[in-house]
PDB file of C-alpha atoms and ligand atoms in Angstrom:
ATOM      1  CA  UNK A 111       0.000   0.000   0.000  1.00 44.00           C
ATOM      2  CA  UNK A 112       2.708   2.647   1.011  1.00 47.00           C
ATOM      3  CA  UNK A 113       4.650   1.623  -2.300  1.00 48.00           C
ATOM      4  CA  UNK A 114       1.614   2.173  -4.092  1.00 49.00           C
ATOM      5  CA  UNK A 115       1.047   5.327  -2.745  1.00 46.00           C
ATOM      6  CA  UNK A 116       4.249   6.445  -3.431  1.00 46.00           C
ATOM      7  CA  UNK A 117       4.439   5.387  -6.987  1.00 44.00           C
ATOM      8  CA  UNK A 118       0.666   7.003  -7.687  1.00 45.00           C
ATOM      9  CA  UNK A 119       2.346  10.249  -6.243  1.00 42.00           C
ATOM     10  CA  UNK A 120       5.178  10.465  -7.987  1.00 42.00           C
ATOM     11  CA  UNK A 121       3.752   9.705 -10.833  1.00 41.00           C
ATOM     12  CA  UNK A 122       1.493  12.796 -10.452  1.00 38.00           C
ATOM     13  CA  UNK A 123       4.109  15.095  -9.592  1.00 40.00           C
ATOM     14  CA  UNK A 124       6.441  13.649 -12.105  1.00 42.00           C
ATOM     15  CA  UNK A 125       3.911  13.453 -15.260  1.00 43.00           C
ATOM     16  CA  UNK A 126       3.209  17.326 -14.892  1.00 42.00           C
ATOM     17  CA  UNK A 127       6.465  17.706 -17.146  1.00 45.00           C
ATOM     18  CA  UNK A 128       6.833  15.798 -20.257  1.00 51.00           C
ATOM     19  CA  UNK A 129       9.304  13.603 -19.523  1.00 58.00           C
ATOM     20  CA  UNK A 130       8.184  12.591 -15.931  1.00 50.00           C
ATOM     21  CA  UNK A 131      10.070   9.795 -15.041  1.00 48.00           C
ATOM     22  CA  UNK A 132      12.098   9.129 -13.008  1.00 40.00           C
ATOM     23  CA  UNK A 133      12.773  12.474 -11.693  1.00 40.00           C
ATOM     24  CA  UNK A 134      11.133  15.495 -10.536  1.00 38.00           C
ATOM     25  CA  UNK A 135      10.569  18.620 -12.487  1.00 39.00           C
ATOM     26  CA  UNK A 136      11.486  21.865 -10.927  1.00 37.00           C
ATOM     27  CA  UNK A 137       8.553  24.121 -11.602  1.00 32.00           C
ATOM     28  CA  UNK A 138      10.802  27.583 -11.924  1.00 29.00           C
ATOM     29  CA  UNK A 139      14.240  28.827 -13.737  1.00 29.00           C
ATOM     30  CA  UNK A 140      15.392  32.007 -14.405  1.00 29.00           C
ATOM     31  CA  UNK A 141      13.966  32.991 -18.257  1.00 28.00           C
ATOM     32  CA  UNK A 142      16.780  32.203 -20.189  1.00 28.00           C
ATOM     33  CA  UNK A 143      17.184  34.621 -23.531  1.00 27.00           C
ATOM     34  CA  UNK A 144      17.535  32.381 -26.538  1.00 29.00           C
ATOM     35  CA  UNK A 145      21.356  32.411 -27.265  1.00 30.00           C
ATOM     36  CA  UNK A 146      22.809  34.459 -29.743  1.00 31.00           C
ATOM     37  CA  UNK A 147      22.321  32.325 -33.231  1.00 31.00           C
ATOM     38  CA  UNK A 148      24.717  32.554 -35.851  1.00 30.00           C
ATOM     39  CA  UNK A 149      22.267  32.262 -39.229  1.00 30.00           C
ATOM     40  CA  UNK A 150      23.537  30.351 -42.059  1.00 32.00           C
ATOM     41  CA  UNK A 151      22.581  30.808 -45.224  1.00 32.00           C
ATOM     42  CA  UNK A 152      22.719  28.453 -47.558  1.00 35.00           C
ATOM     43  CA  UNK A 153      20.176  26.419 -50.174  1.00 36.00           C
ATOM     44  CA  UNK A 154      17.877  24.045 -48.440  1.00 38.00           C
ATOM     45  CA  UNK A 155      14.899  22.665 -49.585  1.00 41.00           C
ATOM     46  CA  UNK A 156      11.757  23.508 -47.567  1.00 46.00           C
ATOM     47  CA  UNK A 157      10.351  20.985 -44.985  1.00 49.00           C
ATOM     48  CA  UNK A 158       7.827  18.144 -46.406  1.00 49.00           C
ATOM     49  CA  UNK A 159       4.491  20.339 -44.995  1.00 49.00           C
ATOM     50  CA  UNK A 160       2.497  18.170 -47.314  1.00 43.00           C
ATOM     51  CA  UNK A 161       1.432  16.107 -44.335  1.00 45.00           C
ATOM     52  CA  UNK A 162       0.239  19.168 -42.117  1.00 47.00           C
ATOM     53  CA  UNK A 163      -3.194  18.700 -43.073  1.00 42.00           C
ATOM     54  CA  UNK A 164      -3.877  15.480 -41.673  1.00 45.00           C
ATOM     55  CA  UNK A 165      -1.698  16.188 -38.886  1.00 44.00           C
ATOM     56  CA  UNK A 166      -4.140  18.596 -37.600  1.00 45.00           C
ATOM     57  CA  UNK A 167      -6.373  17.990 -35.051  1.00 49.00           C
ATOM     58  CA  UNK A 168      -9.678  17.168 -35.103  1.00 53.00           C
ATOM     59  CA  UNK A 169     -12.094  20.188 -35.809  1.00 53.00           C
ATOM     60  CA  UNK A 170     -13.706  19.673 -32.444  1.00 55.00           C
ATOM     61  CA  UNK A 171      -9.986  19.476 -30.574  1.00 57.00           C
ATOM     62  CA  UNK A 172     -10.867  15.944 -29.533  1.00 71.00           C
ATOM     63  CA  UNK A 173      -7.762  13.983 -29.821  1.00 84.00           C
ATOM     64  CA  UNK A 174      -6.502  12.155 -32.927  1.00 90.00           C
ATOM     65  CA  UNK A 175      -4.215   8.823 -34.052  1.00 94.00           C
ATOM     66  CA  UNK A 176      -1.148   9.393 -35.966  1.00 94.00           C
ATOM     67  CA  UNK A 177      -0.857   7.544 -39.215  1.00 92.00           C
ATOM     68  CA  UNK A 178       2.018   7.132 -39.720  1.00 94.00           C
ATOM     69  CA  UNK A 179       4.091   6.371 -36.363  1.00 96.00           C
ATOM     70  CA  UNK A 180       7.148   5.181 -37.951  1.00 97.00           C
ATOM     71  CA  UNK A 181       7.910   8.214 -39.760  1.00 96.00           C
ATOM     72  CA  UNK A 182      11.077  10.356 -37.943  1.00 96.00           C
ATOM     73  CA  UNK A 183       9.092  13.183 -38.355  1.00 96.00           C
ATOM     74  CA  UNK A 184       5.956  12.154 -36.242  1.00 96.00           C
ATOM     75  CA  UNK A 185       4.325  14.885 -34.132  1.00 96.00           C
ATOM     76  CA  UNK A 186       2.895  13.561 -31.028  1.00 95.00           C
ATOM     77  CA  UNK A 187       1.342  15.556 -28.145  1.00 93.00           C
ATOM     78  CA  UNK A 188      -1.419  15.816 -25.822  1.00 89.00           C
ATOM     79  CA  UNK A 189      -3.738  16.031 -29.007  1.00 90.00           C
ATOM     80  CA  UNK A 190      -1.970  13.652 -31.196  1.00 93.00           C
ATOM     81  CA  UNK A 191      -1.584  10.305 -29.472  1.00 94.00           C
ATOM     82  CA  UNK A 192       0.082   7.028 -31.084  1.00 95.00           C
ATOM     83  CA  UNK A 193      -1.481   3.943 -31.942  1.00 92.00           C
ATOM     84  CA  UNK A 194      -2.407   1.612 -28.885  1.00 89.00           C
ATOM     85  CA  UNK A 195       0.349  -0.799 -28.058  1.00 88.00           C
ATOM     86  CA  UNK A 196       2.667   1.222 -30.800  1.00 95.00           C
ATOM     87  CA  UNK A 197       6.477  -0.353 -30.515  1.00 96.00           C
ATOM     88  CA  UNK A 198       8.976   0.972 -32.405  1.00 97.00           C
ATOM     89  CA  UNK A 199      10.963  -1.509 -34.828  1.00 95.00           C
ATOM     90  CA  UNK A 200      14.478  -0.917 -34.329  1.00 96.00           C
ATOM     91  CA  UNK A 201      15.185  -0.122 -30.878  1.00 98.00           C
ATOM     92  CA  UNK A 202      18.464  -0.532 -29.681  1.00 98.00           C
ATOM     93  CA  UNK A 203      20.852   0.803 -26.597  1.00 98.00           C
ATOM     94  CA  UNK A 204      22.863   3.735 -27.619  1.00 98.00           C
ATOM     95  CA  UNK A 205      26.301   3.429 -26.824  1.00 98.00           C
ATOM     96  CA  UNK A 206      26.185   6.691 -24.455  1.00 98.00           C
ATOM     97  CA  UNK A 207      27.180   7.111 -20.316  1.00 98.00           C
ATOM     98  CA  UNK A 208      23.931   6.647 -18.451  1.00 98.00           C
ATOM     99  CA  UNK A 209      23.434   7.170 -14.804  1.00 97.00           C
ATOM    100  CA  UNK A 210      22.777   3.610 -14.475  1.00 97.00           C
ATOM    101  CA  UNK A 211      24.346   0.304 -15.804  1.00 96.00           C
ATOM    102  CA  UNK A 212      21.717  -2.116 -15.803  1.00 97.00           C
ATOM    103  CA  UNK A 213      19.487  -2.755 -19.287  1.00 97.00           C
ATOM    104  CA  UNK A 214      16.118  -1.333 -18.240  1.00 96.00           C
ATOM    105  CA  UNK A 215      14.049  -0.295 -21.511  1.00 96.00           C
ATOM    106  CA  UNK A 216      14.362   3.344 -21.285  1.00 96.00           C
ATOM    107  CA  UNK A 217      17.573   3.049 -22.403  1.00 98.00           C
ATOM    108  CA  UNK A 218      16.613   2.172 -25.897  1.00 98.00           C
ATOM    109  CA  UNK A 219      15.638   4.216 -28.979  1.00 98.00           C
ATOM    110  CA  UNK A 220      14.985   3.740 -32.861  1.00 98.00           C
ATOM    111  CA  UNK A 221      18.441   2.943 -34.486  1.00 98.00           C
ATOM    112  CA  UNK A 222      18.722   6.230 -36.322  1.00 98.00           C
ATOM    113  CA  UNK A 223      18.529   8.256 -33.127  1.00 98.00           C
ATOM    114  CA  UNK A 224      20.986   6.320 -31.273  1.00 98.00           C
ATOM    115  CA  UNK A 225      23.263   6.547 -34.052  1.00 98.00           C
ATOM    116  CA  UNK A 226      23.043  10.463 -33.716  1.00 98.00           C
ATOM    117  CA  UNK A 227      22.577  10.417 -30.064  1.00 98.00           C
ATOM    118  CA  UNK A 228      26.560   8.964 -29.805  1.00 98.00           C
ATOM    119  CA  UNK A 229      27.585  11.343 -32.302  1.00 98.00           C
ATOM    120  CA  UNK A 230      26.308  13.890 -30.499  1.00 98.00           C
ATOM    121  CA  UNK A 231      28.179  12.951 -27.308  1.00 98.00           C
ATOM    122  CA  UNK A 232      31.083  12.001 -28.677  1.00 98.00           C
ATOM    123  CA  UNK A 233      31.277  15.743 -29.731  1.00 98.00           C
ATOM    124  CA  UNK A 234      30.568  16.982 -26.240  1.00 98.00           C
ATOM    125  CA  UNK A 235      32.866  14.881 -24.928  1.00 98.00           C
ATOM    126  CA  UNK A 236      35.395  16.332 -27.082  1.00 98.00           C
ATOM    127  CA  UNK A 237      35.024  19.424 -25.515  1.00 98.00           C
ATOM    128  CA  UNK A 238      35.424  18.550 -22.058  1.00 98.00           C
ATOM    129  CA  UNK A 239      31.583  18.169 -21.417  1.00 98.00           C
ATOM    130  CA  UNK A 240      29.974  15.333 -19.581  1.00 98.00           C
ATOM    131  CA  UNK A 241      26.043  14.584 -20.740  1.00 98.00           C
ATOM    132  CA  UNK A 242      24.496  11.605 -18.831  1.00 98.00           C
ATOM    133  CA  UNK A 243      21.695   9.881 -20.955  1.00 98.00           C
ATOM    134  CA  UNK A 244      18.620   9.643 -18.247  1.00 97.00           C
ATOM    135  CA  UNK A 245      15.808   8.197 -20.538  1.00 96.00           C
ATOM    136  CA  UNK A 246      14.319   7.258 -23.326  1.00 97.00           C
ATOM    137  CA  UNK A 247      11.997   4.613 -24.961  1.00 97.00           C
ATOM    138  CA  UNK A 248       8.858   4.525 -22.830  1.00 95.00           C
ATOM    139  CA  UNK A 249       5.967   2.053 -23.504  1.00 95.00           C
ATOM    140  CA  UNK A 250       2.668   2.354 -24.295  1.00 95.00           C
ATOM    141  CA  UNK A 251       1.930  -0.195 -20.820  1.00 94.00           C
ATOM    142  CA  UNK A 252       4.580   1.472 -18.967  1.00 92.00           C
ATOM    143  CA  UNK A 253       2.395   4.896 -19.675  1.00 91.00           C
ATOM    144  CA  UNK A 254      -0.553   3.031 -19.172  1.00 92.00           C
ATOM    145  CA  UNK A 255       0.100   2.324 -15.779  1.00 92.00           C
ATOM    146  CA  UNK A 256       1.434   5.239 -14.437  1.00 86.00           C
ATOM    147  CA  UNK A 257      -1.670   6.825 -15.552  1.00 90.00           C
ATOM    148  CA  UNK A 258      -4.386   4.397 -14.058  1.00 93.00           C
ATOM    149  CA  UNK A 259      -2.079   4.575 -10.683  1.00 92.00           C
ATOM    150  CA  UNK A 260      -2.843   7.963 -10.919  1.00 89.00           C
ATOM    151  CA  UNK A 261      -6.556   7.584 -11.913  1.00 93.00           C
ATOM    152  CA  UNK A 262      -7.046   5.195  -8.871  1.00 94.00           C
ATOM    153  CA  UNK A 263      -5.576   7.205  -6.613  1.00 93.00           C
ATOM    154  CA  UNK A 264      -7.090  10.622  -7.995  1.00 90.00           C
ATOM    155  CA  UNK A 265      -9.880  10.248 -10.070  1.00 91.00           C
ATOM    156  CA  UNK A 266      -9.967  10.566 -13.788  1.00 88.00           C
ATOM    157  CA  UNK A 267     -10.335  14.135 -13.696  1.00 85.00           C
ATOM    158  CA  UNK A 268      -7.417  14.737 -11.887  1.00 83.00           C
ATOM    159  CA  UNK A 269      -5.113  12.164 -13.587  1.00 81.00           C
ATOM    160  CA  UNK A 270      -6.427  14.106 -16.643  1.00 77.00           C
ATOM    161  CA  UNK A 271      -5.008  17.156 -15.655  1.00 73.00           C
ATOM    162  CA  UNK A 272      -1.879  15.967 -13.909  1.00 73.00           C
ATOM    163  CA  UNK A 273      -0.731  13.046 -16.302  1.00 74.00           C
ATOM    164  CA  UNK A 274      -0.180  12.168 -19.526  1.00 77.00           C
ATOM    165  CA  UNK A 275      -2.386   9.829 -21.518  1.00 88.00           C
ATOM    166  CA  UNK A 276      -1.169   6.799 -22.265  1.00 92.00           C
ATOM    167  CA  UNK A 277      -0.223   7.022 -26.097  1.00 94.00           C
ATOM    168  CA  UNK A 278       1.012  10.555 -25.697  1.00 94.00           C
ATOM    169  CA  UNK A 279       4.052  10.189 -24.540  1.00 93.00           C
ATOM    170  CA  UNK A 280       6.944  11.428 -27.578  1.00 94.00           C
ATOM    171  CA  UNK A 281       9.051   8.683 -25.466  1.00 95.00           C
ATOM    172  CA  UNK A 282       6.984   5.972 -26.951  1.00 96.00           C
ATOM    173  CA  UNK A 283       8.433   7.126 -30.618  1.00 97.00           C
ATOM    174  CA  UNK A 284      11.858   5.983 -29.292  1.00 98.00           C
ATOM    175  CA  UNK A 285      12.772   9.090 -30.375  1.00 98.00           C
ATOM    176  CA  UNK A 286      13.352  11.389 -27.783  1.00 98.00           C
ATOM    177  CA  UNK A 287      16.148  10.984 -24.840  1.00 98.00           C
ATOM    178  CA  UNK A 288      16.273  12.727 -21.618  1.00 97.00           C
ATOM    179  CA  UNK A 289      19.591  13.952 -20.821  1.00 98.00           C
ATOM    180  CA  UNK A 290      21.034  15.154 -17.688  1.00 98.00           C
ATOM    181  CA  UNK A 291      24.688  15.039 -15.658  1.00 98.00           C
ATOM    182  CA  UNK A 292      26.358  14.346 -12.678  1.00 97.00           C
ATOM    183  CA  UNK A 293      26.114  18.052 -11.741  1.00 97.00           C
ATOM    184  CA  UNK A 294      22.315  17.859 -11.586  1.00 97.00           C
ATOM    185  CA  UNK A 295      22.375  14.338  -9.775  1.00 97.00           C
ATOM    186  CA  UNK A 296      21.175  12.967 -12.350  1.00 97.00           C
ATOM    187  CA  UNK A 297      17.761  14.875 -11.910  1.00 96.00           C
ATOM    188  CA  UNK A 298      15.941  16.850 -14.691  1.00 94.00           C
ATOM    189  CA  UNK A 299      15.691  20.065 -13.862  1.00 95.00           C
ATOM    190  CA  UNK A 300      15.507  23.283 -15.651  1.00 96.00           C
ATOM    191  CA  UNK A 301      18.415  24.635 -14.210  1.00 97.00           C
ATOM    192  CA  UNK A 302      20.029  22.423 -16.371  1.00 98.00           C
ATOM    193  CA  UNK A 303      20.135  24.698 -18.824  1.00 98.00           C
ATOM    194  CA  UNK A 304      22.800  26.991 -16.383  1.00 98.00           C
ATOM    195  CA  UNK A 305      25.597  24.173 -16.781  1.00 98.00           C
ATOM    196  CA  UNK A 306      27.549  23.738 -19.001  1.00 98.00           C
ATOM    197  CA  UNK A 307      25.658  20.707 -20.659  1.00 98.00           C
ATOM    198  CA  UNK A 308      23.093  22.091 -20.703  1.00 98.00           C
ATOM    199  CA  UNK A 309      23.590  25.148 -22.779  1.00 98.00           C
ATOM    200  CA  UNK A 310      25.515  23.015 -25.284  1.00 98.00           C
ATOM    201  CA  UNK A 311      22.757  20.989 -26.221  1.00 98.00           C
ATOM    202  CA  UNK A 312      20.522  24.311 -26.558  1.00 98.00           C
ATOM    203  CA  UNK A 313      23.124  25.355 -28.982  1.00 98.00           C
ATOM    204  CA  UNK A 314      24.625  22.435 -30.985  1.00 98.00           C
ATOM    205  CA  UNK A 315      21.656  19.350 -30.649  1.00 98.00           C
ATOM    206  CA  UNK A 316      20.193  20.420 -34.008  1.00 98.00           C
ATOM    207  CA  UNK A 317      24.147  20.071 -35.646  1.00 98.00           C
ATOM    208  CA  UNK A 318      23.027  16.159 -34.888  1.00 98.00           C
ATOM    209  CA  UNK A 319      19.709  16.221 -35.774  1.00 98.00           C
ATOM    210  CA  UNK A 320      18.065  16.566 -32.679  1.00 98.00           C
ATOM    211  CA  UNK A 321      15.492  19.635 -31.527  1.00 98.00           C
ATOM    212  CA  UNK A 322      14.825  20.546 -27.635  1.00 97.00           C
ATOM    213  CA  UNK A 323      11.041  19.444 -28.009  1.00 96.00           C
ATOM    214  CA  UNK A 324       9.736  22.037 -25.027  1.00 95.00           C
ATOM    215  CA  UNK A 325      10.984  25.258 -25.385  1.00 96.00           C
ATOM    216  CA  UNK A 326      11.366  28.136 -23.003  1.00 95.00           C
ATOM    217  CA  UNK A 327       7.824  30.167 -23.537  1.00 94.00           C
ATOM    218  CA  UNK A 328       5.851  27.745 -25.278  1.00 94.00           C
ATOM    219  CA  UNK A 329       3.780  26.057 -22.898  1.00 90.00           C
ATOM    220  CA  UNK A 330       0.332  27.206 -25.098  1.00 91.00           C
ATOM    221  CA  UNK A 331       1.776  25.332 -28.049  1.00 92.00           C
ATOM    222  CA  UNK A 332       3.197  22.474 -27.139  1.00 91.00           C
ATOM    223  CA  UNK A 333       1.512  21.914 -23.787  1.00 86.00           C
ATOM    224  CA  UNK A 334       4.784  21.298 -21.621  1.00 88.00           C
ATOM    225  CA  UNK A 335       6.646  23.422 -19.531  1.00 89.00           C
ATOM    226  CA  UNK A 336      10.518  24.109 -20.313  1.00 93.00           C
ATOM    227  CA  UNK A 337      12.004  21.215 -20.416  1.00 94.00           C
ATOM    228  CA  UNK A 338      15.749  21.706 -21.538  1.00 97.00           C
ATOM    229  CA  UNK A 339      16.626  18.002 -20.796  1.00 97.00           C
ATOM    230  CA  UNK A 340      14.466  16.519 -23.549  1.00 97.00           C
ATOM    231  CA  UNK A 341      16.078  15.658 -26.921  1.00 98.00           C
ATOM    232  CA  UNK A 342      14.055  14.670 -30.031  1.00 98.00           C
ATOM    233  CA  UNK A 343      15.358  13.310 -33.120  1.00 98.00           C
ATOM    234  CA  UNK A 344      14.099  14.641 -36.371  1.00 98.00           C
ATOM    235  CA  UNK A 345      16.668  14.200 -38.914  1.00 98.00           C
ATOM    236  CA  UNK A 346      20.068  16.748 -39.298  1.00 97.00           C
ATOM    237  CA  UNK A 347      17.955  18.766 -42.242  1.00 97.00           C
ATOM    238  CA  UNK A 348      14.686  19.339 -40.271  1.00 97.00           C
ATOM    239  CA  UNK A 349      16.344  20.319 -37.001  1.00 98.00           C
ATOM    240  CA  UNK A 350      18.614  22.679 -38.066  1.00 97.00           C
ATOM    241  CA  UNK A 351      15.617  24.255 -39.678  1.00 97.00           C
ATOM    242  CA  UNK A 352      13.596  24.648 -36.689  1.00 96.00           C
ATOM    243  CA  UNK A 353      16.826  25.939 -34.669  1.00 97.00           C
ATOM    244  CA  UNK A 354      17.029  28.637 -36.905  1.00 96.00           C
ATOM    245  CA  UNK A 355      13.469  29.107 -36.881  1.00 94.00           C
ATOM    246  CA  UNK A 356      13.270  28.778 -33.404  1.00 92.00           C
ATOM    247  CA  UNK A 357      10.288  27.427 -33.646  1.00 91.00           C
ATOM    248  CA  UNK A 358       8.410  24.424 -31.707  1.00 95.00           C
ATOM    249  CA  UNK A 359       7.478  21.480 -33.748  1.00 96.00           C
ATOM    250  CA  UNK A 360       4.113  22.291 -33.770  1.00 94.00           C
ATOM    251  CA  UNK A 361       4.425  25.937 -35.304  1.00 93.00           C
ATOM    252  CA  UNK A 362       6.647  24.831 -37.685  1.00 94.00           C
ATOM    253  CA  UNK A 363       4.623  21.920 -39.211  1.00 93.00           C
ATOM    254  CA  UNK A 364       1.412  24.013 -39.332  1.00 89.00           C
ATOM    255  CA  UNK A 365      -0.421  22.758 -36.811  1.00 87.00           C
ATOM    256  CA  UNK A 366      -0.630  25.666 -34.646  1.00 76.00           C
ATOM    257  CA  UNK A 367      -1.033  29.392 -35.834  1.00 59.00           C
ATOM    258  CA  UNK A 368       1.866  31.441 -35.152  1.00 48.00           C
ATOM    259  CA  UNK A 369       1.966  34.883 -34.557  1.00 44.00           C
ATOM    260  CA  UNK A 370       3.691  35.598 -37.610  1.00 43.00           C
ATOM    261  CA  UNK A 371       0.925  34.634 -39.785  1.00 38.00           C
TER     262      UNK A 371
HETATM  263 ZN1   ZN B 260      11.610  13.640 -22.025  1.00 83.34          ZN
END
């Protein structure tokens, strides 16, 4: 009973942030100013937008299935859940320091990403810095039962507020990876985006094709809080054109109205 407890609130506190999962999300950060961006110019072909349609929501905002799960492009958020039971086909370890040695699931991710996700360290590593992988792959059960924990414990209406639906989760793509370091404990936080880690990923993850899913500011859009720990692949070509953008996911596939427009 007192484990069960414990795990139901956890789960709650944890599943407020997007990556709730181990660790606690710290609720406030000083606003950090988006770093100076050096803007390349160069020829590039503009993003595949074809599919922005049909990766809209529904017209009355209920929530819809992705088609297309596999692609590395997928959007997936509180409106846009995956298939039931969705597994990724290639997942595999990536070759990276985590804070833990044991195989445990949330280590893996689709083979493309991994391969990136070592490139990307081995680069940071090469420049003295120290990122600790945290987690990754989550499953559609695993989200499952964190969120009927919470239901059980809370009622629906509360686990609907406090935690994500199972299916929601961008962890279930195998595409996203939590990352963290010794200097935070091991915890994500968003003052990990004041170390030195930190601000490297903010400023060189999309060199390896890899956005920071839940920016600073743009809790309306993509319905997280800043969350500077969370990596997403997308492909070298499409992050780099959302850094420069700066742009969430969202805006930039069309399925949310930006200011701009
Ligand atoms: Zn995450």
């Amino acid at each position: 009973m007192t484990k069960w407890l414990l795990v139901s609130v956890l789960s709650v506190v944890m599943m407020v942030a997007g990556c709730a999962d181990d660790t606690s999300e710290e609720g406030k950060t000083d606003p950090e100013e988006a770093s100076s961006k050096e803007t390349e110019v160069s020829e590039k072909e503009d993003p595949d937008l074809s599919q922005a349609k049909d990766r809209n929501v529904s017209e009355d905002g209920s929530m819809i299935e992705v088609e297309d799960p596999e692609r590395t492009d997928v959007i997936v958020n509180k409106q846009r859940k995956l298939p039931d039971g969705y597994e990724p086909p290639d997942l595999t370890v990536p070759e990276v320091p985590f804070y833990f040695d044991e195989f445990h699931p949330k280590k893996q991710m689709r083979k493309e990403a991994a391969k990136a996700l070592e490139t990307l360290f081995e680069a940071a590593e090469e420049e003295g810095l120290r990122p600790v992988a945290a987690s990754g792959y989550r499953s559609y059960d695993r989200q499952k039962t964190i969120y009927e924990n919470s239901v059980a414990e809370n009622g629906e209406e509360y686990a609907n507020r406090y935690s994500a639906k199972p299916g929601t989760s961008e962890h279930q793509t195998g595409l996203a990876m939590d990352i963290t370091s010794a200097e935070m404990s091991f915890r994500l936080k968003q003052s990990f985006i004041e170390t030195e880690e930190g601000k490297w990923l903010e400023e060189n993850a999309h060199r390896f094709g890899f956005v920071i899913r839940y920016p600073e500011g743009k809790t309306d859009i993509t319905g997280y809080a800043y969350e500077p720990w969370h990596l997403r692949y997308i492909g070298k070509e499409l992050a780099e054109e959302v850094y420069e953008q700066e742009e969430t996911l969202e805006a930039f596939f069309g399925l949310y109205p930006t200011n701009q427009e």
